[in-house]
Amino acid sequence: MDQGVNIKKSAFATFLIIATAWMFDALDVGLLSFIMPIVRKAWGLANSQTGLISSVSTIGMICGGFYFGHLADRIGRKNTLIITLLMFSLGNVVLAAAVGFKSFLVIRFFVGMGLGGELPVAATYIADLYQGSQRSQMLILADSFWAIGWLIASFLSFLLSTTIGWRGLLLVTALTGFFAIMMRRNIQEISHVQTQHVALGQALKKSFHGKTILLWIAWLMVMFSYYGMFMWLPSIMLARGNSVIESFGYTTIIVVAQLPGYYLAAWLAGKIKTKYVFAIYMLGTALGAIMFGNVSSSMMTVTAGCILSFFNLGAYGAIIALTPTLYETDVRGTMTGMAQGMGRIGAVVGPLLVGIWIDQHVSINMIFLIFMISLIIGSVAVLALPEPGKNEDAHAE
């Protein structure tokens, strides 16, 4: 019995270390959203240029998801996780020394590669670590660390942005990344590492089905809506007449609403199929989007933002929980990385389009109506997924 308890404790400790992947991803995305108005003012950028900063980073994430997801099936999850976090940390050190807009974009691409590679590999590791409905629950709980990362980003921005500036904030982020690398050195490799080279084309031939297209559509819609809305959230707060401090404070409250959303989603994943959890949360996000686009007062803005945050991040956790369970172990990293990489196309388009729309004086309520439609499309795509086969979990879909 003691040995069983020790094994469970060891697995949970490993889970906590791996879950920092979501924290660092959110920390970087959150800090980027907070420093975007500062960088825009410092360099005199248009809104469309500001959106390009986020989009270029996400293009790097797409490339990182494709490459490092496949690498994890080749050299193991542990080594790949260390490589991706090292790229992220070193990249932020270099980024802090960027001398202009163009160099900032180039460096952000490589930082994005590290981040984009880290998350699908972390999800794959946890999928290897757990089985059945517990796998879905633990993956959603791991995604809840995203909210923790956002909160850290909010507090760092609130407390330090006026003293150490955006360059100092990036250096703090890099230092925490180096600390996490030391922790990841102690985890064990638990997955099967391929002894023979499996080309990407072979993996596709083995695992590419109609369900993959539906899954990619769902990823595309959830990332299009999330990044399009949340990367511009502080800027929209400022545009509605709030001060920088008020905007950071309101955004922090909205981010806190993510945590109960995650926990409820994790509980539901133990009761119903994960694809139903995803659909419920996407429809809830659609409701929050239309509310956020049509409110005017600060109180109603925060209320609608909390609804948006509660459901959108729960949907994000559900799709992360669903994806690796659809594929066998030897191609799980590759296919999970591809799914997230395809989804990040939406993350490129979302912030860029919002910047263009704002420059063209498209109303906020119309912008969020578009997001509402995309969320409904994503929920329908997942509901259309076939029932799980013999290699998939009972609660996977």
Coordinates of C-alpha atoms in Angstrom, one line a residue:
M1 CA 0.0 0.0 0.0
D2 CA 2.8 2.4 0.9
Q3 CA 4.5 1.7 -2.5
G4 CA 1.2 2.5 -4.3
V5 CA 0.9 5.8 -2.3
N6 CA 4.5 6.7 -3.2
I7 CA 3.9 6.0 -6.9
K8 CA 0.8 8.2 -6.8
K9 CA 2.8 11.0 -5.0
S10 CA 5.6 10.7 -7.5
A11 CA 3.2 10.9 -10.5
F12 CA 1.5 13.9 -9.0
A13 CA 4.8 15.6 -8.4
T14 CA 5.7 15.0 -12.0
F15 CA 2.3 16.3 -13.0
L16 CA 3.0 19.6 -11.2
I17 CA 6.4 20.0 -12.9
I18 CA 5.0 19.3 -16.4
A19 CA 2.0 21.6 -15.7
T20 CA 4.4 24.6 -15.5
A21 CA 4.4 24.4 -19.3
W22 CA 0.9 25.9 -19.3
M23 CA 2.0 28.5 -16.7
F24 CA 5.0 29.7 -18.8
D25 CA 2.9 29.8 -22.0
A26 CA 0.3 31.9 -20.3
L27 CA 2.9 34.1 -18.6
D28 CA 4.5 34.9 -21.9
V29 CA 1.1 35.5 -23.7
G30 CA -0.2 37.5 -20.8
L31 CA 2.9 39.7 -20.5
L32 CA 2.9 40.3 -24.2
S33 CA -0.7 41.5 -24.1
F34 CA 0.1 43.8 -21.2
I35 CA 3.3 45.3 -22.8
M36 CA 1.7 45.6 -26.3
P37 CA 0.2 49.1 -25.4
I38 CA 3.6 50.1 -23.9
V39 CA 5.6 49.0 -26.9
R40 CA 3.1 50.6 -29.3
K41 CA 3.5 53.9 -27.5
A42 CA 7.3 53.7 -27.3
W43 CA 7.7 52.9 -31.0
G44 CA 4.7 54.8 -32.4
L45 CA 3.1 51.7 -33.9
A46 CA -0.3 51.5 -35.5
N47 CA -2.9 49.0 -34.2
S48 CA -2.3 46.7 -37.1
Q49 CA 1.5 46.7 -36.4
T50 CA 0.8 45.9 -32.8
G51 CA -1.4 42.9 -33.8
L52 CA 1.5 41.7 -36.0
I53 CA 3.7 41.3 -32.9
S54 CA 1.3 38.7 -31.5
S55 CA 0.8 37.1 -34.9
V56 CA 4.5 36.6 -35.7
S57 CA 5.0 35.0 -32.3
T58 CA 2.1 32.6 -33.0
I59 CA 3.6 31.8 -36.4
G60 CA 6.6 30.6 -34.5
M61 CA 4.3 28.6 -32.2
I62 CA 2.9 26.8 -35.3
C63 CA 6.4 25.9 -36.5
G64 CA 7.3 24.8 -33.0
G65 CA 4.2 22.6 -32.6
F66 CA 4.9 20.8 -35.8
Y67 CA 8.6 20.3 -35.2
F68 CA 8.9 19.6 -31.5
G69 CA 5.7 17.5 -31.4
H70 CA 7.3 15.1 -33.9
L71 CA 10.7 15.4 -32.1
A72 CA 9.0 14.2 -28.9
D73 CA 8.1 11.0 -30.6
R74 CA 11.7 10.6 -31.7
I75 CA 13.9 11.6 -28.7
G76 CA 11.4 11.5 -25.9
R77 CA 9.1 13.9 -24.1
K78 CA 11.5 14.9 -21.3
N79 CA 14.4 16.0 -23.5
T80 CA 12.1 17.9 -25.9
L81 CA 10.4 19.7 -23.0
I82 CA 13.8 20.9 -21.8
I83 CA 14.9 22.0 -25.3
T84 CA 11.7 24.0 -25.8
L85 CA 11.9 25.8 -22.4
L86 CA 15.5 26.6 -23.0
M87 CA 14.7 28.2 -26.4
F88 CA 11.9 30.2 -24.7
S89 CA 14.1 31.4 -21.8
L90 CA 17.2 32.3 -23.9
G91 CA 14.9 34.0 -26.5
N92 CA 13.4 36.3 -23.9
V93 CA 16.9 37.4 -22.8
V94 CA 17.7 38.3 -26.3
L95 CA 14.3 39.9 -26.8
A96 CA 14.8 42.2 -23.9
A97 CA 17.7 43.7 -25.9
A98 CA 15.7 44.3 -29.1
V99 CA 16.5 47.7 -30.6
G100 CA 13.5 48.2 -32.8
F101 CA 10.2 46.8 -34.2
K102 CA 11.7 44.6 -36.9
S103 CA 14.3 42.9 -34.6
F104 CA 11.5 42.4 -32.0
L105 CA 9.4 40.5 -34.6
V106 CA 12.3 38.2 -35.6
I107 CA 13.2 37.3 -32.0
R108 CA 9.5 36.8 -31.0
F109 CA 9.3 34.2 -33.8
F110 CA 11.9 32.0 -32.1
V111 CA 10.5 32.6 -28.6
G112 CA 7.2 31.4 -30.1
M113 CA 8.8 28.3 -31.5
G114 CA 9.8 27.3 -28.0
L115 CA 6.4 28.0 -26.5
G116 CA 4.5 26.3 -29.4
G117 CA 6.6 23.2 -29.0
E118 CA 6.3 23.0 -25.3
L119 CA 2.5 22.8 -24.8
P120 CA 1.7 19.8 -27.1
V121 CA 4.6 17.8 -25.7
A122 CA 3.5 18.5 -22.1
A123 CA 0.0 17.4 -23.0
T124 CA 1.4 14.3 -24.6
Y125 CA 3.5 13.5 -21.5
I126 CA 0.5 13.8 -19.2
A127 CA -1.6 11.7 -21.6
D128 CA 1.1 9.0 -21.3
L129 CA 1.1 9.3 -17.5
Y130 CA -2.7 8.8 -16.9
Q131 CA -5.4 6.6 -18.4
G132 CA -9.2 6.7 -18.9
S133 CA -11.3 9.6 -17.6
Q134 CA -8.6 10.5 -15.2
R135 CA -6.4 11.4 -18.2
S136 CA -9.0 14.0 -19.4
Q137 CA -9.4 15.4 -15.8
M138 CA -5.7 15.8 -15.3
L139 CA -5.1 17.4 -18.6
I140 CA -7.8 20.0 -17.9
L141 CA -6.3 20.6 -14.4
A142 CA -2.9 21.0 -16.1
D143 CA -4.4 23.6 -18.3
S144 CA -5.7 25.5 -15.2
F145 CA -2.0 26.5 -14.7
W146 CA -2.6 28.8 -17.7
A147 CA -4.7 31.0 -15.3
I148 CA -1.9 31.0 -12.8
G149 CA 0.5 32.1 -15.5
W150 CA -1.9 34.9 -16.5
L151 CA -2.3 36.0 -12.9
I152 CA 1.5 36.2 -12.5
A153 CA 1.7 38.2 -15.7
S154 CA -1.0 40.6 -14.4
F155 CA 0.7 41.1 -11.0
L156 CA 4.2 41.5 -12.6
S157 CA 2.8 44.1 -15.0
F158 CA 0.9 45.9 -12.3
L159 CA 3.8 46.0 -9.9
L160 CA 6.8 46.3 -12.1
S161 CA 5.9 47.8 -15.5
T162 CA 6.4 51.4 -14.4
T163 CA 9.7 50.6 -12.7
I164 CA 11.6 48.0 -14.8
G165 CA 9.7 48.5 -18.0
W166 CA 8.9 45.8 -20.6
R167 CA 12.5 44.8 -21.0
G168 CA 12.9 44.1 -17.3
L169 CA 9.6 42.1 -17.3
L170 CA 11.0 39.8 -20.1
L171 CA 14.2 39.2 -18.1
V172 CA 12.2 38.2 -15.0
T173 CA 10.2 35.7 -17.3
A174 CA 13.5 34.3 -18.6
L175 CA 14.9 33.7 -15.1
T176 CA 11.8 31.8 -14.0
G177 CA 12.2 29.7 -17.1
F178 CA 15.7 28.7 -16.3
F179 CA 14.5 27.7 -12.8
A180 CA 11.9 25.4 -14.4
I181 CA 14.5 23.8 -16.5
M182 CA 16.3 22.6 -13.4
M183 CA 13.1 21.0 -12.1
R184 CA 12.4 19.2 -15.4
R185 CA 15.8 17.6 -15.4
N186 CA 14.6 15.3 -12.5
I187 CA 11.5 13.9 -14.2
Q188 CA 11.5 10.4 -15.7
E189 CA 10.9 9.5 -19.4
I190 CA 7.8 7.3 -19.4
S191 CA 6.9 7.2 -23.0
H192 CA 8.0 4.8 -25.8
V193 CA 10.8 6.5 -27.8
Q194 CA 10.9 5.3 -31.4
T195 CA 14.0 3.3 -32.3
Q196 CA 13.5 3.8 -36.0
H197 CA 12.8 7.0 -37.8
V198 CA 9.1 7.5 -38.6
A199 CA 8.6 10.3 -41.2
L200 CA 5.9 12.8 -40.8
G201 CA 4.2 11.4 -43.9
Q202 CA 4.1 8.0 -42.4
A203 CA 2.5 9.4 -39.2
L204 CA -0.1 11.2 -41.2
K205 CA -0.9 8.1 -43.2
K206 CA -1.4 6.1 -40.0
S207 CA -3.4 8.7 -38.1
F208 CA -5.0 11.0 -40.5
H209 CA -8.8 10.5 -40.6
G210 CA -11.9 12.6 -41.0
K211 CA -11.9 13.2 -37.2
T212 CA -8.6 15.0 -37.6
I213 CA -10.1 17.6 -39.9
L214 CA -12.9 18.1 -37.4
L215 CA -10.4 18.4 -34.6
W216 CA -8.4 21.0 -36.5
I217 CA -11.5 23.1 -37.1
A218 CA -12.2 23.0 -33.4
W219 CA -8.7 24.0 -32.6
L220 CA -8.8 26.8 -35.2
M221 CA -12.0 28.3 -33.8
V222 CA -11.0 28.1 -30.1
M223 CA -7.6 29.7 -30.7
F224 CA -9.0 32.3 -33.2
S225 CA -11.5 33.4 -30.5
Y226 CA -9.2 33.2 -27.5
Y227 CA -6.2 35.1 -28.9
G228 CA -8.3 37.5 -30.8
M229 CA -10.3 38.5 -27.7
F230 CA -7.8 38.2 -24.9
M231 CA -4.7 39.7 -26.6
W232 CA -6.7 42.9 -27.1
L233 CA -8.5 42.8 -23.7
P234 CA -6.2 45.3 -21.9
S235 CA -6.3 47.6 -25.0
I236 CA -10.1 47.4 -25.2
M237 CA -10.3 48.3 -21.6
L238 CA -8.1 51.4 -22.2
A239 CA -10.2 52.3 -25.2
R240 CA -13.3 52.3 -23.0
G241 CA -11.9 55.0 -20.8
N242 CA -10.2 53.0 -18.1
S243 CA -6.7 53.9 -16.9
V244 CA -3.8 51.6 -17.3
I245 CA -4.0 50.6 -13.6
E246 CA -7.8 50.0 -13.8
S247 CA -7.3 47.9 -17.0
F248 CA -4.7 45.7 -15.4
G249 CA -7.0 45.3 -12.3
Y250 CA -10.1 44.5 -14.3
T251 CA -8.2 42.0 -16.4
T252 CA -6.8 40.3 -13.3
I253 CA -10.4 39.8 -12.0
I254 CA -11.4 38.4 -15.3
V255 CA -8.5 36.0 -15.3
V256 CA -9.4 34.7 -11.8
A257 CA -12.7 33.6 -13.2
Q258 CA -10.8 31.1 -15.3
L259 CA -10.0 28.9 -12.3
P260 CA -13.5 27.8 -11.3
G261 CA -14.2 27.3 -15.0
Y262 CA -11.3 24.8 -15.3
Y263 CA -12.3 23.0 -12.1
L264 CA -15.9 22.6 -13.1
A265 CA -14.7 21.3 -16.6
A266 CA -12.4 18.8 -14.9
W267 CA -15.3 17.5 -12.8
L268 CA -17.6 17.3 -15.8
A269 CA -14.9 15.4 -17.7
G270 CA -15.3 12.6 -15.1
K271 CA -19.1 12.5 -15.6
I272 CA -19.7 13.0 -19.4
K273 CA -17.7 12.8 -22.6
T274 CA -15.0 15.4 -23.0
K275 CA -16.4 16.5 -26.4
Y276 CA -19.7 17.5 -24.6
V277 CA -17.8 19.5 -22.0
F278 CA -16.0 21.3 -24.9
A279 CA -19.3 22.1 -26.7
I280 CA -21.0 23.4 -23.5
Y281 CA -18.1 25.6 -22.8
M282 CA -17.8 26.9 -26.3
L283 CA -21.5 27.9 -26.3
G284 CA -21.0 29.6 -22.9
T285 CA -18.1 31.5 -24.4
A286 CA -20.3 32.6 -27.3
L287 CA -22.7 34.0 -24.8
G288 CA -19.9 35.9 -23.0
A289 CA -18.6 37.2 -26.3
I290 CA -21.9 38.8 -27.4
M291 CA -22.4 40.2 -23.9
F292 CA -18.8 41.7 -23.8
G293 CA -19.3 43.3 -27.2
N294 CA -22.5 45.1 -26.2
V295 CA -21.8 46.4 -22.6
S296 CA -20.8 49.9 -21.8
S297 CA -20.2 50.3 -18.1
S298 CA -17.1 49.1 -16.3
M299 CA -19.0 46.8 -14.0
M300 CA -20.8 45.1 -16.9
T301 CA -17.6 44.9 -18.8
V302 CA -16.0 43.0 -16.0
T303 CA -19.0 40.8 -15.5
A304 CA -19.2 39.9 -19.2
G305 CA -15.4 39.4 -19.2
C306 CA -15.6 37.0 -16.3
I307 CA -18.3 34.9 -18.2
L308 CA -16.0 35.0 -21.2
S309 CA -13.0 33.9 -19.3
F310 CA -14.8 31.2 -17.3
F311 CA -16.0 29.4 -20.4
N312 CA -13.3 30.1 -23.0
L313 CA -10.5 28.7 -20.9
G314 CA -12.5 25.7 -19.8
A315 CA -13.1 25.0 -23.5
Y316 CA -9.4 25.3 -24.1
G317 CA -8.7 22.8 -21.4
A318 CA -11.3 20.4 -22.8
I319 CA -9.8 20.4 -26.3
I320 CA -6.3 19.9 -24.9
A321 CA -7.7 16.9 -22.9
L322 CA -9.4 15.5 -26.0
T323 CA -6.6 15.7 -28.5
P324 CA -3.9 13.3 -27.3
T325 CA -6.5 10.6 -26.5
L326 CA -7.4 10.3 -30.1
Y327 CA -4.0 9.0 -31.2
E328 CA -1.8 6.1 -30.3
T329 CA 1.4 6.6 -28.3
D330 CA 3.9 6.4 -31.1
V331 CA 2.4 9.3 -33.1
R332 CA 0.7 11.1 -30.2
G333 CA 3.3 13.9 -30.0
T334 CA 3.3 14.4 -33.7
M335 CA -0.5 14.6 -34.1
T336 CA -1.0 16.7 -31.0
G337 CA 1.6 19.1 -32.1
M338 CA 0.0 19.3 -35.6
A339 CA -3.5 19.9 -34.1
Q340 CA -2.2 22.7 -31.9
G341 CA -0.1 24.1 -34.8
M342 CA -3.1 24.2 -37.1
G343 CA -5.2 25.8 -34.3
R344 CA -2.6 28.5 -33.9
I345 CA -3.3 29.7 -37.5
G346 CA -6.4 31.1 -35.8
A347 CA -4.3 32.6 -33.2
V348 CA -2.3 34.4 -35.9
V349 CA -5.4 35.6 -37.7
G350 CA -7.4 36.6 -34.6
P351 CA -5.2 39.4 -33.1
L352 CA -4.2 40.6 -36.6
L353 CA -7.8 41.0 -37.8
V354 CA -8.8 42.8 -34.6
G355 CA -6.1 45.3 -35.1
I356 CA -7.1 45.9 -38.7
W357 CA -10.8 46.1 -37.8
I358 CA -10.1 48.7 -35.0
D359 CA -8.0 50.8 -37.4
Q360 CA -11.0 50.6 -39.9
H361 CA -13.4 51.7 -37.1
V362 CA -15.3 48.4 -37.0
S363 CA -17.4 48.4 -33.7
I364 CA -16.4 46.2 -30.8
N365 CA -19.8 44.6 -30.7
M366 CA -19.5 43.5 -34.4
I367 CA -16.0 42.1 -33.7
F368 CA -17.3 40.0 -30.8
L369 CA -20.3 38.9 -32.9
I370 CA -17.8 37.4 -35.3
F371 CA -16.1 35.6 -32.4
M372 CA -19.5 34.3 -31.2
I373 CA -20.1 32.7 -34.7
S374 CA -16.6 31.1 -34.7
L375 CA -17.3 29.6 -31.3
I376 CA -20.5 28.0 -32.4
I377 CA -18.7 26.5 -35.4
G378 CA -16.1 25.0 -33.1
S379 CA -18.6 23.4 -30.9
V380 CA -20.4 21.8 -33.8
A381 CA -17.1 20.4 -35.2
V382 CA -16.3 18.6 -32.0
L383 CA -19.9 17.3 -31.6
A384 CA -19.5 15.8 -35.1
L385 CA -16.5 13.7 -34.0
P386 CA -17.2 9.9 -34.2
E387 CA -17.5 7.8 -31.1
P388 CA -14.2 6.5 -29.7
G389 CA -12.7 3.5 -31.1
K390 CA -10.9 0.7 -29.3
N391 CA -7.7 2.7 -28.8
E392 CA -9.5 5.7 -27.3
D393 CA -10.7 6.4 -23.9
A394 CA -14.4 5.9 -22.9
H395 CA -14.6 9.6 -21.9
A396 CA -12.4 10.9 -24.7
E397 CA -15.1 12.1 -26.9

